[in-house]
Amino acid sequence: MSTVKFYSGETIPLEMHKVRIVQKLNLVPIERRLGAIAEAGNNTFLLRNRDIYLDMLTDSGVNAMSDRQLAAMMEADDSYAGSETFTRLETRIQDLFGMEYFLPVHQGRAAENIIARVFVRPGTIVPMNYHFTTTKAHIVLNGGSVEEIIVDEGLQVSSDVPFKGNMDVGKLQQLIDTHGAERIAFVRIETGTNLIGGQPHSLQNLREVREVCDRHGLMLVFDASLLADNLWFIKTREPACRDMSIREITRAIADLADIIYFSARKLGCARGGGICTRSQDAFLKMRELITLYEGFLTYGGMSIREIEALAVGLEETMDETMISQGPQFIAYMVEDLARRSVPVITPPGGLGCHLDAMRFLPHLPQAEYPAGALASALYLVSGVRGMERGSLSEQRGPDGSETFSNMELLRLAMPRRVFTLSQVKYAIDRIDWLYRNRDLVGGLRFVEEPKVLRFFFGRLQPTSDWQERLLARFRADFGDSL
Ligand code: F0G
């Protein structure tokens, strides 16, 4: 991706790829969308693809593949043990990360399971810049606890701080002083924080965290699922790294880690995942569990074609024009919405554009799930599917009380190389319209609430007839338009 300046003065991100295979999309009329969202219990996870125009639920497993990835998939060398395809991936990992040992897993959370089982003991703590849902679940399942020590700016919705995903090194030191290094299972950095809006960390921050870890003999683990975006932000936002290539930045990051794991549904635009290390001891401890939970060491639950696509995808991640597409499309969307005064997380991060539902719908209390209501309303007026990342995604306390999240966000993920700029402009226009008509949007209440991971399967209904009134306003403004 690169940006070009038009004769008019406007600057836009310019795609550095062309589309060679397409999938037909449907934009069903708003009346059908009202039916569809009711059938889905106002939960965007339960919508069916045939009713969705732009699927911005996630960037996981839905990134576009390149012609080279597809070609490589046809050549995959399949065998239970000893496949050449696996060796190609292992060699690529060794080359990019400079780590000798690689363990394949079927997806990111499987790596989290293995790492938590081996290194987390009851009563231990895992300090991290910020948690991801599956990461925390595995640590807690093994008797550990999570301490989030993100810099204070990390939780400020609007900001111009370039690295809101940094770990607060002072807080890390304090935590060690309070609990003692022996209570710390390992220190974890998410290289590109998911739940606070894809905000990156700097290379300098990793160096400082490494120093503290070295002083106390602590292991440093990177979750590199969102690494591609973070590499781009380091290159463009960290002056000391401006002249480094993406490959050099990748190696500089990897040199600071003891273990790197990732979801290949994001990193490498494929499927699967992996754990990398240069410690033979750590490798041997984890290896036993790979064969138990994932599969033999040369596939780890991945299909051989996915492994081949991943090997190529990782190499393509070193291409600036490839990894800049996501962040530049996201920046275009965030900046345009911010100019229209729509509340969004700033500065633009990776992964997607995040709407701040607390400011979008200030009249709704958290108990009526503003981010969930916004997800439902946006689908209704546009056919765009986002993901609630607020209190609905939390779990009730043991006494049944709600756990209100720090932020109420609607995440509009930007799968890499999937959407065109006119589709992004369409989403911006409908979000803008919804913002002007936000007074019409009401809350949601549960009608079916599962005890665990309620956001996946829970069903809700509107607290009033606000959806019918929103539909009527849409028809008044847009006439017959979809
Ligand atoms: N770590 C991070 C930072 C993630 O974003 C994810 C997945 C995982 C681990 C787990 O990986 O899905 O392959 O098992 N994030 C997806 C999302 C689910 O939609 O953001 P997985």
Short mmCIF file of C-alpha atoms and ligand atoms in Angstrom, two decimals:
data_model
loop_
_atom_site.label_atom_id
_atom_site.label_comp_id
_atom_site.label_asym_id
_atom_site.label_seq_id
_atom_site.Cartn_x
_atom_site.Cartn_y
_atom_site.Cartn_z
CA MET A 1 0.00 0.00 0.00
CA SER A 2 1.09 3.50 -0.61
CA THR A 3 -0.74 6.78 -0.42
CA VAL A 4 -1.20 9.03 -3.44
CA LYS A 5 -2.05 12.65 -3.63
CA PHE A 6 -4.81 13.56 -6.06
CA TYR A 7 -4.78 16.70 -8.21
CA SER A 8 -7.56 18.01 -5.93
CA GLY A 9 -5.17 17.78 -2.98
CA GLU A 10 -6.93 14.81 -1.36
CA THR A 11 -4.64 12.00 -0.19
CA ILE A 12 -5.97 8.44 -0.27
CA PRO A 13 -4.53 4.98 0.37
CA LEU A 14 -3.86 3.25 -2.95
CA GLU A 15 -4.22 -0.50 -3.23
CA MET A 16 -1.02 -2.25 -4.34
CA HIS A 17 -2.83 -5.42 -5.37
CA LYS A 18 -5.57 -6.34 -7.80
CA VAL A 19 -8.60 -8.53 -7.25
CA ARG A 20 -8.55 -11.81 -9.16
CA ILE A 21 -11.22 -13.82 -7.37
CA VAL A 22 -14.39 -12.27 -6.03
CA GLN A 23 -17.24 -13.29 -3.78
CA LYS A 24 -20.71 -11.95 -4.42
CA LEU A 25 -22.18 -9.85 -1.62
CA ASN A 26 -25.79 -9.10 -0.73
CA LEU A 27 -27.14 -5.81 0.51
CA VAL A 28 -30.64 -6.78 1.60
CA PRO A 29 -33.28 -4.07 2.21
CA ILE A 30 -33.52 -2.54 5.67
CA GLU A 31 -36.87 -4.29 6.29
CA ARG A 32 -35.12 -7.65 5.90
CA ARG A 33 -32.25 -6.44 8.07
CA LEU A 34 -34.75 -5.68 10.84
CA GLY A 35 -36.02 -9.26 10.57
CA ALA A 36 -32.48 -10.67 10.47
CA ILE A 37 -31.25 -8.84 13.56
CA ALA A 38 -34.37 -9.93 15.48
CA GLU A 39 -33.79 -13.55 14.40
CA ALA A 40 -30.19 -13.20 15.60
CA GLY A 41 -31.34 -12.03 19.05
CA ASN A 42 -29.60 -8.68 18.42
CA ASN A 43 -26.30 -10.54 18.63
CA THR A 44 -24.14 -9.98 15.54
CA PHE A 45 -22.41 -13.35 16.12
CA LEU A 46 -25.74 -15.01 15.29
CA LEU A 47 -26.36 -13.23 11.97
CA ARG A 48 -26.10 -15.29 8.79
CA ASN A 49 -23.66 -14.29 6.09
CA ARG A 50 -26.38 -14.07 3.44
CA ASP A 51 -27.89 -11.09 5.33
CA ILE A 52 -24.56 -9.25 5.75
CA TYR A 53 -23.06 -6.72 3.37
CA LEU A 54 -19.66 -5.88 4.95
CA ASP A 55 -18.47 -8.40 7.50
CA MET A 56 -16.35 -6.40 9.91
CA LEU A 57 -16.76 -8.85 12.78
CA THR A 58 -13.11 -9.86 12.83
CA ASP A 59 -9.85 -10.02 10.90
CA SER A 60 -9.32 -13.58 12.04
CA GLY A 61 -9.11 -16.21 9.30
CA VAL A 62 -10.78 -13.89 6.77
CA ASN A 63 -7.81 -12.00 5.31
CA ALA A 64 -7.36 -12.24 1.55
CA MET A 65 -4.67 -14.62 0.37
CA SER A 66 -2.19 -13.85 -2.36
CA ASP A 67 -1.79 -15.73 -5.64
CA ARG A 68 1.53 -17.01 -4.32
CA GLN A 69 -0.09 -18.42 -1.20
CA LEU A 70 -2.71 -20.21 -3.26
CA ALA A 71 -0.07 -21.58 -5.64
CA ALA A 72 1.99 -22.85 -2.72
CA MET A 73 -1.05 -24.62 -1.30
CA MET A 74 -1.24 -26.74 -4.43
CA GLU A 75 2.34 -27.91 -3.95
CA ALA A 76 1.95 -28.88 -0.30
CA ASP A 77 3.78 -32.04 0.62
CA ASP A 78 1.41 -34.10 2.72
CA SER A 79 2.52 -36.74 5.19
CA TYR A 80 1.88 -37.45 8.84
CA ALA A 81 5.55 -37.03 9.71
CA GLY A 82 8.49 -35.37 8.05
CA SER A 83 6.72 -33.28 5.41
CA GLU A 84 8.80 -30.91 3.32
CA THR A 85 6.09 -28.29 3.74
CA PHE A 86 6.60 -28.22 7.48
CA THR A 87 10.36 -27.90 7.02
CA ARG A 88 9.76 -24.90 4.75
CA LEU A 89 7.70 -23.20 7.48
CA GLU A 90 10.23 -24.04 10.18
CA THR A 91 13.07 -22.65 8.07
CA ARG A 92 11.09 -19.45 7.40
CA ILE A 93 10.45 -18.97 11.13
CA GLN A 94 14.12 -19.56 11.92
CA ASP A 95 15.08 -17.05 9.28
CA LEU A 96 12.60 -14.31 10.34
CA PHE A 97 12.73 -14.66 14.13
CA GLY A 98 16.19 -16.19 14.56
CA MET A 99 14.64 -18.84 16.81
CA GLU A 100 15.70 -22.43 16.40
CA TYR A 101 12.63 -24.23 17.69
CA PHE A 102 9.12 -24.09 16.27
CA LEU A 103 6.00 -25.88 17.47
CA PRO A 104 2.87 -25.81 15.27
CA VAL A 105 -0.62 -25.47 16.79
CA HIS A 106 -4.13 -25.39 15.31
CA GLN A 107 -4.75 -21.73 16.27
CA GLY A 108 -3.62 -18.99 18.66
CA ARG A 109 -5.54 -20.11 21.73
CA ALA A 110 -4.02 -23.57 21.43
CA ALA A 111 -0.59 -21.96 21.87
CA GLU A 112 -1.98 -20.18 24.94
CA ASN A 113 -3.20 -23.48 26.34
CA ILE A 114 0.23 -25.09 25.97
CA ILE A 115 2.16 -22.10 27.35
CA ALA A 116 -0.19 -21.70 30.33
CA ARG A 117 -0.10 -25.41 31.17
CA VAL A 118 3.69 -25.47 31.15
CA PHE A 119 4.51 -22.17 32.82
CA VAL A 120 1.54 -21.03 34.95
CA ARG A 121 1.23 -22.50 38.45
CA PRO A 122 -1.58 -21.81 40.96
CA GLY A 123 -1.00 -18.45 42.63
CA THR A 124 1.34 -17.09 39.96
CA ILE A 125 0.86 -13.79 38.17
CA VAL A 126 1.27 -12.92 34.49
CA PRO A 127 1.87 -9.18 34.02
CA MET A 128 0.89 -7.99 30.53
CA ASN A 129 0.27 -4.78 28.64
CA TYR A 130 -3.35 -5.88 28.12
CA HIS A 131 -5.22 -9.17 28.11
CA PHE A 132 -6.97 -10.93 25.29
CA THR A 133 -10.07 -13.01 26.21
CA THR A 134 -8.62 -16.44 25.40
CA THR A 135 -5.22 -15.60 26.93
CA LYS A 136 -6.73 -14.64 30.25
CA ALA A 137 -9.04 -17.66 30.25
CA HIS A 138 -6.11 -20.09 29.92
CA ILE A 139 -4.03 -18.37 32.59
CA VAL A 140 -6.96 -18.34 35.04
CA LEU A 141 -7.83 -21.97 34.21
CA ASN A 142 -4.33 -22.94 35.35
CA GLY A 143 -4.68 -21.09 38.65
CA GLY A 144 -2.83 -17.92 37.68
CA SER A 145 -3.98 -14.33 37.48
CA VAL A 146 -3.49 -11.47 35.06
CA GLU A 147 -2.15 -8.00 35.91
CA GLU A 148 -2.66 -5.37 33.23
CA ILE A 149 0.03 -2.74 33.37
CA ILE A 150 -0.60 -0.75 30.24
CA VAL A 151 0.54 2.90 30.21
CA ASP A 152 -2.21 5.22 31.49
CA GLU A 153 -2.85 6.64 27.99
CA GLY A 154 -3.78 3.11 26.84
CA LEU A 155 -7.25 3.48 28.30
CA GLN A 156 -7.85 7.03 27.10
CA VAL A 157 -10.17 6.80 24.13
CA SER A 158 -9.01 9.89 22.28
CA SER A 159 -5.36 10.66 22.31
CA ASP A 160 -2.46 11.48 20.04
CA VAL A 161 0.00 9.24 21.88
CA PRO A 162 1.54 7.03 19.15
CA PHE A 163 2.19 3.95 21.32
CA LYS A 164 -0.82 3.45 23.60
CA GLY A 165 -0.05 -0.28 23.73
CA ASN A 166 3.21 0.20 25.69
CA MET A 167 3.72 -1.54 29.01
CA ASP A 168 4.31 0.77 31.98
CA VAL A 169 7.79 -0.33 33.03
CA GLY A 170 7.48 1.45 36.40
CA LYS A 171 4.35 -0.57 37.19
CA LEU A 172 6.16 -3.77 36.19
CA GLN A 173 8.98 -3.01 38.62
CA GLN A 174 6.45 -2.20 41.35
CA LEU A 175 4.62 -5.46 40.78
CA ILE A 176 7.88 -7.40 41.12
CA ASP A 177 8.79 -5.46 44.29
CA THR A 178 5.37 -6.17 45.81
CA HIS A 179 5.00 -9.86 44.96
CA GLY A 180 8.58 -11.04 44.35
CA ALA A 181 9.95 -12.33 41.04
CA GLU A 182 9.22 -15.95 42.02
CA ARG A 183 5.46 -15.26 41.88
CA ILE A 184 5.69 -14.10 38.26
CA ALA A 185 5.10 -16.93 35.77
CA PHE A 186 6.28 -14.81 32.83
CA VAL A 187 5.79 -11.35 31.41
CA ARG A 188 3.54 -11.13 28.33
CA ILE A 189 3.41 -8.44 25.67
CA GLU A 190 0.69 -8.39 23.05
CA THR A 191 2.44 -6.98 20.01
CA GLY A 192 -0.53 -4.89 18.96
CA THR A 193 -3.21 -4.84 21.64
CA ASN A 194 -6.53 -6.26 20.52
CA LEU A 195 -9.10 -5.15 23.10
CA ILE A 196 -8.04 -1.51 23.40
CA GLY A 197 -8.30 -0.76 19.71
CA GLY A 198 -5.29 -2.37 18.04
CA GLN A 199 -2.92 0.10 19.68
CA PRO A 200 0.81 -0.62 19.15
CA HIS A 201 3.87 -0.66 21.40
CA SER A 202 7.27 0.75 20.47
CA LEU A 203 10.52 -1.16 20.04
CA GLN A 204 12.06 1.02 22.74
CA ASN A 205 9.35 -0.10 25.19
CA LEU A 206 10.20 -3.76 24.53
CA ARG A 207 13.86 -3.01 25.23
CA GLU A 208 12.95 -1.44 28.57
CA VAL A 209 10.69 -4.36 29.52
CA ARG A 210 13.47 -6.77 28.57
CA GLU A 211 15.88 -4.95 30.88
CA VAL A 212 13.54 -5.37 33.84
CA CYS A 213 13.01 -9.04 32.98
CA ASP A 214 16.78 -9.61 32.78
CA ARG A 215 17.33 -7.94 36.15
CA HIS A 216 14.91 -10.40 37.76
CA GLY A 217 15.47 -13.51 35.64
CA LEU A 218 11.96 -13.39 34.16
CA MET A 219 10.82 -14.97 30.92
CA LEU A 220 9.38 -12.63 28.28
CA VAL A 221 6.62 -13.92 25.99
CA PHE A 222 5.24 -12.09 22.96
CA ASP A 223 1.79 -12.72 21.52
CA ALA A 224 2.56 -11.76 17.92
CA SER A 225 -0.92 -12.32 16.47
CA LEU A 226 -1.17 -8.63 15.51
CA LEU A 227 2.54 -8.19 14.79
CA ALA A 228 2.11 -7.16 11.13
CA ASP A 229 0.26 -3.95 12.03
CA ASN A 230 2.66 -3.22 14.90
CA LEU A 231 5.68 -3.54 12.58
CA TRP A 232 4.18 -0.86 10.37
CA PHE A 233 3.53 1.45 13.32
CA ILE A 234 7.09 1.05 14.61
CA LYS A 235 8.43 1.84 11.15
CA THR A 236 6.26 4.94 10.70
CA ARG A 237 5.83 6.28 14.26
CA GLU A 238 9.15 5.55 15.98
CA PRO A 239 11.77 7.96 14.65
CA ALA A 240 14.73 5.74 15.63
CA CYS A 241 13.34 2.93 13.43
CA ARG A 242 12.53 4.94 10.32
CA ASP A 243 15.54 3.64 8.41
CA MET A 244 15.16 0.03 9.46
CA SER A 245 13.57 -2.47 7.10
CA ILE A 246 10.51 -4.43 8.25
CA ARG A 247 12.73 -7.50 8.37
CA GLU A 248 15.21 -5.74 10.65
CA ILE A 249 12.46 -4.55 12.96
CA THR A 250 11.03 -8.08 13.09
CA ARG A 251 14.40 -9.47 14.09
CA ALA A 252 15.01 -6.70 16.63
CA ILE A 253 11.67 -7.57 18.28
CA ALA A 254 12.30 -11.32 18.19
CA ASP A 255 15.76 -10.89 19.71
CA LEU A 256 14.09 -9.51 22.84
CA ALA A 257 11.71 -12.46 23.36
CA ASP A 258 12.14 -15.83 25.03
CA ILE A 259 8.97 -17.17 23.43
CA ILE A 260 6.88 -15.85 20.53
CA TYR A 261 3.47 -17.34 19.80
CA PHE A 262 0.84 -16.29 17.29
CA SER A 263 -2.48 -16.92 15.65
CA ALA A 264 -1.84 -17.48 11.94
CA ARG A 265 -5.47 -16.58 11.34
CA LYS A 266 -4.14 -13.03 11.67
CA LEU A 267 -0.35 -13.10 11.22
CA GLY A 268 0.52 -14.54 7.83
CA CYS A 269 -3.06 -14.37 6.45
CA ALA A 270 -3.58 -18.11 6.75
CA ARG A 271 -4.87 -20.46 9.45
CA GLY A 272 -3.24 -22.20 12.40
CA GLY A 273 -0.57 -20.83 14.66
CA GLY A 274 2.73 -21.55 16.33
CA ILE A 275 5.12 -21.21 19.23
CA CYS A 276 8.77 -20.23 18.64
CA THR A 277 11.67 -20.24 21.05
CA ARG A 278 15.43 -20.55 21.15
CA SER A 279 15.40 -22.34 24.51
CA GLN A 280 15.74 -26.08 24.16
CA ASP A 281 14.43 -26.55 27.67
CA ALA A 282 11.21 -24.60 27.00
CA PHE A 283 10.84 -26.39 23.66
CA LEU A 284 11.08 -29.85 25.22
CA LYS A 285 8.58 -29.01 27.94
CA MET A 286 6.01 -27.76 25.44
CA ARG A 287 6.66 -30.44 22.85
CA GLU A 288 5.02 -33.17 24.93
CA LEU A 289 1.77 -31.23 25.04
CA ILE A 290 1.75 -30.56 21.30
CA THR A 291 1.49 -34.24 20.53
CA LEU A 292 -1.17 -34.60 23.24
CA TYR A 293 -3.44 -31.71 22.25
CA GLU A 294 -2.57 -30.64 18.69
CA GLY A 295 -1.10 -33.42 16.58
CA PHE A 296 2.27 -34.68 15.50
CA LEU A 297 5.11 -32.16 15.46
CA THR A 298 5.10 -31.60 11.73
CA TYR A 299 1.49 -30.45 11.50
CA GLY A 300 0.11 -29.59 14.98
CA GLY A 301 -3.54 -29.61 13.95
CA MET A 302 -3.02 -27.53 10.81
CA SER A 303 -3.77 -28.84 7.35
CA ILE A 304 -0.68 -29.11 5.19
CA ARG A 305 -2.07 -26.50 2.78
CA GLU A 306 -2.46 -24.00 5.58
CA ILE A 307 1.14 -24.59 6.60
CA GLU A 308 2.32 -23.88 3.07
CA ALA A 309 0.17 -20.73 2.87
CA LEU A 310 1.52 -19.57 6.22
CA ALA A 311 5.15 -20.00 5.16
CA VAL A 312 4.51 -17.74 2.17
CA GLY A 313 2.30 -15.35 4.15
CA LEU A 314 5.00 -14.78 6.75
CA GLU A 315 7.49 -13.87 4.05
CA GLU A 316 4.95 -11.50 2.49
CA THR A 317 4.57 -9.83 5.90
CA MET A 318 8.06 -8.41 5.34
CA ASP A 319 6.68 -6.35 2.44
CA GLU A 320 5.80 -2.82 3.52
CA THR A 321 3.20 -2.37 0.80
CA MET A 322 1.42 -5.48 2.07
CA ILE A 323 1.34 -4.78 5.81
CA SER A 324 0.50 -1.10 5.42
CA GLN A 325 -2.85 -1.81 3.74
CA GLY A 326 -4.73 -2.57 6.97
CA PRO A 327 -3.40 0.37 9.02
CA GLN A 328 -3.84 2.83 6.13
CA PHE A 329 -7.44 1.82 5.41
CA ILE A 330 -8.17 1.98 9.13
CA ALA A 331 -6.56 5.44 9.37
CA TYR A 332 -8.67 6.62 6.43
CA MET A 333 -11.84 5.47 8.16
CA VAL A 334 -10.92 6.76 11.63
CA GLU A 335 -9.78 10.17 10.37
CA ASP A 336 -12.85 10.67 8.19
CA LEU A 337 -15.19 9.73 11.04
CA ALA A 338 -13.28 11.95 13.49
CA ARG A 339 -13.63 14.90 11.08
CA ARG A 340 -17.40 14.31 11.20
CA SER A 341 -17.17 14.38 15.04
CA VAL A 342 -18.10 10.70 15.35
CA PRO A 343 -16.44 9.35 18.53
CA VAL A 344 -13.71 6.86 17.53
CA ILE A 345 -10.57 5.56 19.20
CA THR A 346 -7.59 7.70 18.27
CA PRO A 347 -4.92 7.56 17.11
CA PRO A 348 -5.93 4.98 14.50
CA GLY A 349 -4.58 1.55 15.43
CA GLY A 350 -4.38 -1.82 13.71
CA LEU A 351 -7.08 -4.49 13.43
CA GLY A 352 -10.00 -2.13 12.76
CA CYS A 353 -11.84 1.09 13.45
CA HIS A 354 -13.32 1.26 16.94
CA LEU A 355 -16.40 3.35 17.74
CA ASP A 356 -16.69 4.64 21.31
CA ALA A 357 -20.25 3.64 22.23
CA MET A 358 -20.11 5.48 25.56
CA ARG A 359 -19.82 8.81 23.73
CA PHE A 360 -21.84 7.73 20.68
CA LEU A 361 -24.84 6.83 22.86
CA PRO A 362 -24.31 8.85 26.07
CA HIS A 363 -27.99 8.49 26.98
CA LEU A 364 -27.65 4.70 27.46
CA PRO A 365 -26.49 3.30 30.82
CA GLN A 366 -23.91 0.49 30.67
CA ALA A 367 -26.60 -1.86 32.02
CA GLU A 368 -28.38 -1.50 28.65
CA TYR A 369 -25.21 -2.46 26.73
CA PRO A 370 -24.47 0.60 24.60
CA ALA A 371 -21.84 -1.17 22.47
CA GLY A 372 -24.24 -4.06 21.82
CA ALA A 373 -27.04 -1.63 20.95
CA LEU A 374 -24.70 0.21 18.59
CA ALA A 375 -23.73 -3.05 16.87
CA SER A 376 -27.40 -3.88 16.37
CA ALA A 377 -28.29 -0.36 15.15
CA LEU A 378 -25.37 -0.19 12.72
CA TYR A 379 -26.26 -3.53 11.20
CA LEU A 380 -29.85 -2.36 10.81
CA VAL A 381 -28.97 0.86 8.97
CA SER A 382 -26.12 -0.52 6.83
CA GLY A 383 -25.81 -4.29 6.73
CA VAL A 384 -22.33 -3.81 8.26
CA ARG A 385 -21.52 -6.37 10.94
CA GLY A 386 -19.25 -5.30 13.80
CA MET A 387 -18.32 -6.92 17.11
CA GLU A 388 -19.35 -5.69 20.54
CA ARG A 389 -16.31 -5.20 22.75
CA GLY A 390 -17.82 -3.90 25.94
CA SER A 391 -19.80 -5.13 28.94
CA LEU A 392 -21.62 -7.81 26.95
CA SER A 393 -18.23 -9.44 26.37
CA GLU A 394 -17.61 -9.53 30.13
CA GLN A 395 -18.89 -12.15 32.54
CA ARG A 396 -21.13 -11.57 35.57
CA GLY A 397 -19.53 -11.80 39.01
CA PRO A 398 -20.24 -14.83 41.27
CA ASP A 399 -23.12 -12.88 42.91
CA GLY A 400 -24.76 -12.25 39.54
CA SER A 401 -23.77 -8.59 39.34
CA GLU A 402 -22.62 -7.10 36.04
CA THR A 403 -18.92 -6.48 35.38
CA PHE A 404 -18.85 -3.22 33.44
CA SER A 405 -15.91 -3.01 31.08
CA ASN A 406 -13.41 -0.12 30.98
CA MET A 407 -14.51 0.79 27.48
CA GLU A 408 -17.70 0.22 25.49
CA LEU A 409 -16.46 -0.31 21.95
CA LEU A 410 -17.92 -1.39 18.64
CA ARG A 411 -15.07 -2.93 16.71
CA LEU A 412 -15.26 -2.70 12.93
CA ALA A 413 -12.45 -4.99 11.87
CA MET A 414 -10.68 -4.46 8.57
CA PRO A 415 -9.73 -7.86 7.18
CA ARG A 416 -6.54 -7.35 5.18
CA ARG A 417 -6.88 -6.70 1.40
CA VAL A 418 -10.59 -7.62 1.47
CA PHE A 419 -12.60 -4.39 1.15
CA THR A 420 -12.37 -1.59 -1.40
CA LEU A 421 -12.26 2.09 -0.55
CA SER A 422 -15.82 2.64 -1.81
CA GLN A 423 -17.03 0.00 0.63
CA VAL A 424 -15.18 1.76 3.44
CA LYS A 425 -16.78 5.05 2.32
CA TYR A 426 -20.21 3.41 2.44
CA ALA A 427 -19.58 2.27 6.04
CA ILE A 428 -18.42 5.78 6.98
CA ASP A 429 -21.54 7.36 5.48
CA ARG A 430 -23.97 5.08 7.32
CA ILE A 431 -22.09 5.47 10.63
CA ASP A 432 -22.23 9.25 10.15
CA TRP A 433 -25.99 9.08 9.49
CA LEU A 434 -26.50 6.90 12.55
CA TYR A 435 -24.55 9.36 14.68
CA ARG A 436 -26.80 12.24 13.54
CA ASN A 437 -29.80 10.09 14.53
CA ARG A 438 -28.30 8.61 17.68
CA ASP A 439 -31.10 9.93 19.90
CA LEU A 440 -33.34 7.23 18.37
CA VAL A 441 -31.10 4.34 19.44
CA GLY A 442 -32.26 2.58 22.62
CA GLY A 443 -30.84 -0.17 24.79
CA LEU A 444 -30.91 -3.97 24.87
CA ARG A 445 -31.81 -6.53 27.54
CA PHE A 446 -31.08 -10.24 27.71
CA VAL A 447 -33.78 -12.76 26.98
CA GLU A 448 -31.35 -15.71 26.99
CA GLU A 449 -28.08 -15.31 28.86
CA PRO A 450 -25.54 -18.16 28.87
CA LYS A 451 -23.30 -18.33 31.95
CA VAL A 452 -20.04 -18.67 30.01
CA LEU A 453 -18.96 -16.51 27.03
CA ARG A 454 -22.44 -15.01 26.84
CA PHE A 455 -21.48 -12.75 23.93
CA PHE A 456 -21.22 -15.73 21.56
CA PHE A 457 -24.68 -17.21 22.06
CA GLY A 458 -26.71 -14.78 24.18
CA ARG A 459 -29.97 -13.38 22.79
CA LEU A 460 -31.27 -9.89 23.53
CA GLN A 461 -34.21 -7.70 22.65
CA PRO A 462 -34.61 -3.93 22.34
CA THR A 463 -35.92 -2.13 25.42
CA SER A 464 -38.54 -0.31 23.28
CA ASP A 465 -39.69 -0.01 19.63
CA TRP A 466 -36.57 2.06 18.81
CA GLN A 467 -35.55 -0.14 15.89
CA GLU A 468 -38.87 0.42 14.08
CA ARG A 469 -38.50 4.17 14.63
CA LEU A 470 -34.92 4.09 13.30
CA LEU A 471 -36.13 2.23 10.20
CA ALA A 472 -38.83 4.87 9.60
CA ARG A 473 -36.25 7.69 9.85
CA PHE A 474 -33.96 5.80 7.43
CA ARG A 475 -36.77 5.46 4.88
CA ALA A 476 -37.64 9.16 5.27
CA ASP A 477 -34.03 10.14 4.49
CA PHE A 478 -32.99 7.51 1.94
CA GLY A 479 -36.29 6.73 0.19
CA ASP A 480 -36.06 3.44 -1.70
CA SER A 481 -32.29 3.16 -1.32
CA LEU A 482 -30.91 0.04 0.30
N1 F0G B 1 -4.16 -13.37 20.82
C1 F0G B 1 -4.68 -12.29 20.22
C2 F0G B 1 -4.02 -10.97 20.40
C3 F0G B 1 -5.82 -12.40 19.40
O1 F0G B 1 -6.32 -11.33 18.81
C4 F0G B 1 -6.41 -13.69 19.23
C5 F0G B 1 -7.63 -13.86 18.44
C6 F0G B 1 -5.84 -14.78 19.88
C7 F0G B 1 -4.71 -14.59 20.66
C8 F0G B 1 -6.42 -16.16 19.75
O2 F0G B 1 -6.15 -16.66 18.49
O3 F0G B 1 -8.44 -17.03 17.50
O4 F0G B 1 -6.40 -18.13 16.54
O5 F0G B 1 -7.31 -18.87 18.70
N2 F0G B 1 -8.40 -12.92 18.10
C9 F0G B 1 -9.62 -13.07 17.28
C10 F0G B 1 -10.34 -11.75 17.11
C11 F0G B 1 -10.53 -14.15 17.76
O6 F0G B 1 -11.44 -11.76 16.53
O7 F0G B 1 -9.82 -10.71 17.49
P1 F0G B 1 -7.13 -17.72 17.77
#
